XYZ file of N, CA and C in Angstrom:
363
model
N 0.785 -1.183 0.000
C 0.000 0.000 0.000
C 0.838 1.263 0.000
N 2.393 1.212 0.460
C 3.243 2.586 0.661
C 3.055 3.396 -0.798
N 3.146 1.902 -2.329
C 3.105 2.632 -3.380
C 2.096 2.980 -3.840
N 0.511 3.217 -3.870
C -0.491 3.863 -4.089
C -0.542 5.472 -3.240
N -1.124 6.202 -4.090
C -1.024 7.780 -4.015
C -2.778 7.509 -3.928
N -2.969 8.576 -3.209
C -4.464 9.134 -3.042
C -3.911 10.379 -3.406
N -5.602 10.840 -3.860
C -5.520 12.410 -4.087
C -5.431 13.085 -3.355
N -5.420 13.166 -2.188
C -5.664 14.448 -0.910
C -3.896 13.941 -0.932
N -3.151 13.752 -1.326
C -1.407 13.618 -1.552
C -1.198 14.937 -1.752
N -1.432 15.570 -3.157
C -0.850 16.567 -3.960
C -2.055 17.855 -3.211
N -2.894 17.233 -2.724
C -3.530 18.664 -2.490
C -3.242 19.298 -1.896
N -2.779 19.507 -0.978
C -2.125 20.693 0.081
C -0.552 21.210 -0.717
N -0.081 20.683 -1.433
C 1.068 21.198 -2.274
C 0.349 22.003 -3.522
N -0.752 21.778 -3.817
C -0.967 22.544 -4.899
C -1.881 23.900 -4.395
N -2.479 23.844 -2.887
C -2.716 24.541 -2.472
C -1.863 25.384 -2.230
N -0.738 25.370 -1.958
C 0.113 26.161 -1.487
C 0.554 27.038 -2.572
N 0.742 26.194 -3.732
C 1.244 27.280 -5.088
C 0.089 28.182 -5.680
N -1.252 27.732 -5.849
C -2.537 28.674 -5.834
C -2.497 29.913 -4.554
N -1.941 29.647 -3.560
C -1.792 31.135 -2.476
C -0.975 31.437 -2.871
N 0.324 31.186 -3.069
C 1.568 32.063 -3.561
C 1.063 32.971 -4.879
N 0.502 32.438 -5.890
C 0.136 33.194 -7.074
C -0.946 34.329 -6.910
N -1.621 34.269 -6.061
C -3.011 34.863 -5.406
C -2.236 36.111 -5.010
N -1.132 35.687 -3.737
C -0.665 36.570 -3.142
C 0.298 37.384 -4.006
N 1.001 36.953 -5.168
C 1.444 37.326 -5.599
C 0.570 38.678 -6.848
N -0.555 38.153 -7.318
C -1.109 38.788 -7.862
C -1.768 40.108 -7.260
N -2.151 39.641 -5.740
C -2.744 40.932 -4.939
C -1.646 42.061 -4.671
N -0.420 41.430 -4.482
C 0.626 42.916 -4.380
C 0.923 43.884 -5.615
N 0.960 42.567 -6.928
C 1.077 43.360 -7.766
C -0.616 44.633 -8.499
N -1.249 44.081 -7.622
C -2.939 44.701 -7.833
C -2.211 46.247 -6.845
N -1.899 45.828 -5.880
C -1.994 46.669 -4.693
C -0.629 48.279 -5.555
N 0.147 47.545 -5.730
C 1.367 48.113 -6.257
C 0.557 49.379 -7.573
N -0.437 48.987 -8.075
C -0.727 49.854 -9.446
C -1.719 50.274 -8.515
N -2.543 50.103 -7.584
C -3.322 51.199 -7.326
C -2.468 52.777 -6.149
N -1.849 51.785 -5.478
C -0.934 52.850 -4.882
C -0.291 54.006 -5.645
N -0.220 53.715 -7.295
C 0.747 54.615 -7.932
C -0.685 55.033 -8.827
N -1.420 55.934 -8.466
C -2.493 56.092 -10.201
C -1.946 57.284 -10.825
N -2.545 56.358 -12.110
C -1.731 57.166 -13.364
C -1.808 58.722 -13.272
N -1.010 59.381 -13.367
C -1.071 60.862 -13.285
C -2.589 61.334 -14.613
N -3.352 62.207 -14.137
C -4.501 62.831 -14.706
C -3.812 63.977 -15.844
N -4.408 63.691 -16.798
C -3.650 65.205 -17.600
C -5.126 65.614 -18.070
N -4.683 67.053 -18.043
C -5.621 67.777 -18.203
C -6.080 68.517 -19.756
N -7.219 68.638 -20.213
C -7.209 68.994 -21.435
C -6.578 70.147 -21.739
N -6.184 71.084 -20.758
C -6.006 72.136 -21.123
C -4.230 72.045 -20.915
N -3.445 71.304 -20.434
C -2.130 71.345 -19.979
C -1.295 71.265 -21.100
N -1.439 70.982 -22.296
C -0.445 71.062 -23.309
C -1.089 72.889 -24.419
N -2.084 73.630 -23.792
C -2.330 74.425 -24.114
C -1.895 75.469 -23.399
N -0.947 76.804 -24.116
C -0.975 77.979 -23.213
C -1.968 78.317 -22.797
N -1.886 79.787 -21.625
C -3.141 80.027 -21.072
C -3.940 81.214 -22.175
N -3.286 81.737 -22.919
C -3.701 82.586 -24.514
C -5.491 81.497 -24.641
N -4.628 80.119 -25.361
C -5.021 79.459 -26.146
C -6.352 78.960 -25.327
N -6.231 78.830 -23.949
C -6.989 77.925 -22.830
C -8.135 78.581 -23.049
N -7.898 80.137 -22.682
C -8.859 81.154 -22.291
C -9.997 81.547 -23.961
N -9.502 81.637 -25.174
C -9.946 81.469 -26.120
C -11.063 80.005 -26.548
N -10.520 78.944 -25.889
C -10.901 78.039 -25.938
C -12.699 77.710 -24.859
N -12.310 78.310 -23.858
C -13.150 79.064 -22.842
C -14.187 79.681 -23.149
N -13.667 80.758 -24.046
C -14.600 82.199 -24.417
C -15.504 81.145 -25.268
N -14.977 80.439 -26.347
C -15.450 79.694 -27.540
C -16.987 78.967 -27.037
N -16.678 77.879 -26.197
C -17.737 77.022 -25.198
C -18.813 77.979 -24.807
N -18.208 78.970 -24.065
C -19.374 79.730 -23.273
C -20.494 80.516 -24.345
N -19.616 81.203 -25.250
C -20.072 81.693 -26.564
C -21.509 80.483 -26.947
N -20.624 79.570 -26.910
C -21.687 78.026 -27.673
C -22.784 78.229 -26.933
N -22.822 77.701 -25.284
C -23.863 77.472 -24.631
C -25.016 78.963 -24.517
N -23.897 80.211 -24.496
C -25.056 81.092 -24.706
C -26.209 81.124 -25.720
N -25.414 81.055 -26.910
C -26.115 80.714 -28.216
C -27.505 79.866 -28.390
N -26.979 79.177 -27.521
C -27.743 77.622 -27.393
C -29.126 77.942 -26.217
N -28.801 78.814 -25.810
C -29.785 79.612 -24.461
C -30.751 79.978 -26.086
N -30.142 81.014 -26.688
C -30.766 82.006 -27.665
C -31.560 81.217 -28.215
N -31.129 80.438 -28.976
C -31.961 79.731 -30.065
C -33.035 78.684 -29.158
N -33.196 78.618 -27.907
C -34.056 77.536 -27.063
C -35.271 78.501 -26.517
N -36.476 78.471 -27.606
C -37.842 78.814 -27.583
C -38.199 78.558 -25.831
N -38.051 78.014 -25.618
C -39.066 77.845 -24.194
C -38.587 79.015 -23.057
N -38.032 79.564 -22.910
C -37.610 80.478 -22.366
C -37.884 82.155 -22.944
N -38.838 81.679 -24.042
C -39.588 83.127 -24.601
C -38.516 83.984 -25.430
N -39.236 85.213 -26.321
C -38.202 85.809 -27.032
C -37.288 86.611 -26.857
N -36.131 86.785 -27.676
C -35.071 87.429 -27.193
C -34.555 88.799 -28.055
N -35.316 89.505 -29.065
C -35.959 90.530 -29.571
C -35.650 91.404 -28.532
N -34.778 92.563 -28.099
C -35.375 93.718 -27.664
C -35.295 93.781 -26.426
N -34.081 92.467 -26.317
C -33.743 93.042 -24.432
C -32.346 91.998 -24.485
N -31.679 91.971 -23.129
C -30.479 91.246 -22.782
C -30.826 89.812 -22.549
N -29.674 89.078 -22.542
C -29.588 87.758 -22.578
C -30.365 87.596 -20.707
N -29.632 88.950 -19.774
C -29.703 88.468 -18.740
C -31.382 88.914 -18.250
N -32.090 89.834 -18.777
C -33.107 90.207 -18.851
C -34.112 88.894 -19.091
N -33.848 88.031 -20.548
C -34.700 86.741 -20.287
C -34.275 85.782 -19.798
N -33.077 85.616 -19.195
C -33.078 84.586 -18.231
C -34.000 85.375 -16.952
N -33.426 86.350 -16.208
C -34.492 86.431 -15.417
C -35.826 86.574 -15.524
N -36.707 87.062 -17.016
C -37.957 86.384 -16.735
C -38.405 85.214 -16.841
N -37.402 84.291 -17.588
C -37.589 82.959 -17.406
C -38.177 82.805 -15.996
N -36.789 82.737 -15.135
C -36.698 82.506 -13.800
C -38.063 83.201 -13.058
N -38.643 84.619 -13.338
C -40.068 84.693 -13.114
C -41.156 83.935 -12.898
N -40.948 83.376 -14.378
C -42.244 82.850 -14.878
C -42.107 81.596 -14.436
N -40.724 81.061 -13.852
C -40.791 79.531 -13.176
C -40.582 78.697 -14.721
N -39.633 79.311 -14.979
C -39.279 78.069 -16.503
C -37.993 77.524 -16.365
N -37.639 77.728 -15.419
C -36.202 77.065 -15.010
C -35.116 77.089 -15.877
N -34.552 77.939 -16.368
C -33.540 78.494 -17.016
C -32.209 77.968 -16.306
N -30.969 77.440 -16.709
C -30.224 77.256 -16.281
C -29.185 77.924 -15.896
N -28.761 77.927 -14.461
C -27.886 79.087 -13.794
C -26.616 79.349 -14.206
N -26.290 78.029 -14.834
C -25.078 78.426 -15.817
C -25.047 79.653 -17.025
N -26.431 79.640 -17.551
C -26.231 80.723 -18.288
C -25.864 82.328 -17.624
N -27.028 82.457 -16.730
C -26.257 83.592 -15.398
C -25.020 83.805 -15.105
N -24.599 82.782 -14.628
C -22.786 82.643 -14.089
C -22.082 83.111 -15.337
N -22.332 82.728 -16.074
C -21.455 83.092 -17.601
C -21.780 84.766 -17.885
N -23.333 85.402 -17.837
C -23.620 86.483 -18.301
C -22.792 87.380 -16.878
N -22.725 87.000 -15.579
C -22.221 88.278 -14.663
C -21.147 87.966 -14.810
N -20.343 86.857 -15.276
C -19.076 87.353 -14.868
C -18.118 87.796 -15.999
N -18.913 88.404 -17.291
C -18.388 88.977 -18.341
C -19.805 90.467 -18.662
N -19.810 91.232 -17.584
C -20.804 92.156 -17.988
C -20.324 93.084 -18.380
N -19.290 93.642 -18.653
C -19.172 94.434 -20.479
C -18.972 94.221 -21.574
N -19.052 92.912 -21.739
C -18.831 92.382 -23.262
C -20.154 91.987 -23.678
N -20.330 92.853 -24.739
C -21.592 93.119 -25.069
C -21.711 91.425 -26.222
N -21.152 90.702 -26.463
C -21.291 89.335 -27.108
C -21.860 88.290 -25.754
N -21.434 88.818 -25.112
C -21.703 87.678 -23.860
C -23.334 88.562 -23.331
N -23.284 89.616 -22.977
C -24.632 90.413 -22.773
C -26.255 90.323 -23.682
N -25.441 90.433 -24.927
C -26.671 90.626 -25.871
C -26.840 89.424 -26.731
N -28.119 89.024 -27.509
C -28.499 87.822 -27.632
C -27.982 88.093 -29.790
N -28.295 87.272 -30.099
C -27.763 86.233 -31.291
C -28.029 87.375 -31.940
N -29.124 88.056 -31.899
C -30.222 88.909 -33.263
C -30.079 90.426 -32.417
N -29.009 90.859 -31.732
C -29.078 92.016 -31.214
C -28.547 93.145 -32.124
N -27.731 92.570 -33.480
C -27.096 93.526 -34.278
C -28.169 93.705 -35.615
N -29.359 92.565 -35.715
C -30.217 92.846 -36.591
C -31.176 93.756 -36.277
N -31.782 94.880 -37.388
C -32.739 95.743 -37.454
C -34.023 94.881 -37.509
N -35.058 95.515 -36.403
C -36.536 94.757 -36.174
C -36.979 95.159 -37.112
């Protein structure tokens, strides 16, 4: 009987190499989260010229995008910030981003006045 092998023989030896690999795999898990990849930013290979243009561009967009969006009533014959706040009156929920954008450029009359402010009524 010394020369017959049962299976519960190899099992605790093969157990042992399944934890080593386990353990081995969890440090190397542990090792890449400890180090995360540095974040780059869209704007970091751009000067700040280029950033701020890039900036103006977006905000430009979303105002626009205020203008041309009917539900917030017409924009004929007054300021951008004029119908957002009667939006906000009338309870039409206008988004405060457009605000934030109109006060914190209030002499630039592109950011102030709406799409059709240079056309004759």
């Amino acid at each position: 009987m010394s020369g017959q092998r049962l299976i519960t023989d190899i099992f605790a030896k093969h157990r042992r190499e399944v934890d080593r690999s386990r353990k081995a795999k969890a440090a190397d898990d542990e090792a890449k989260l400890a180090k995360p990849p540095a974040k780059k930013s869209c704007f970091e290979d751009l000067d700040e010229e280029a950033a701020r243009a890039l900036l103006r561009e977006k905000e430009l967009s979303v105002l626009q995008q205020f203008d041309l969006c009917w539900t917030f009533g017409p924009t004929i014959g007054i300021t951008r910030l004029e119908r957002w706040e009667r939006a906000k009156k009338n309870n039409q929920n206008p988004p405060d981003l457009i605000r934030q954008i109109i006060q914190r450029n209030p002499e630039a009359e592109e950011y102030t006045q709406g799409l059709w402010h240079n056309y004759p009524l």
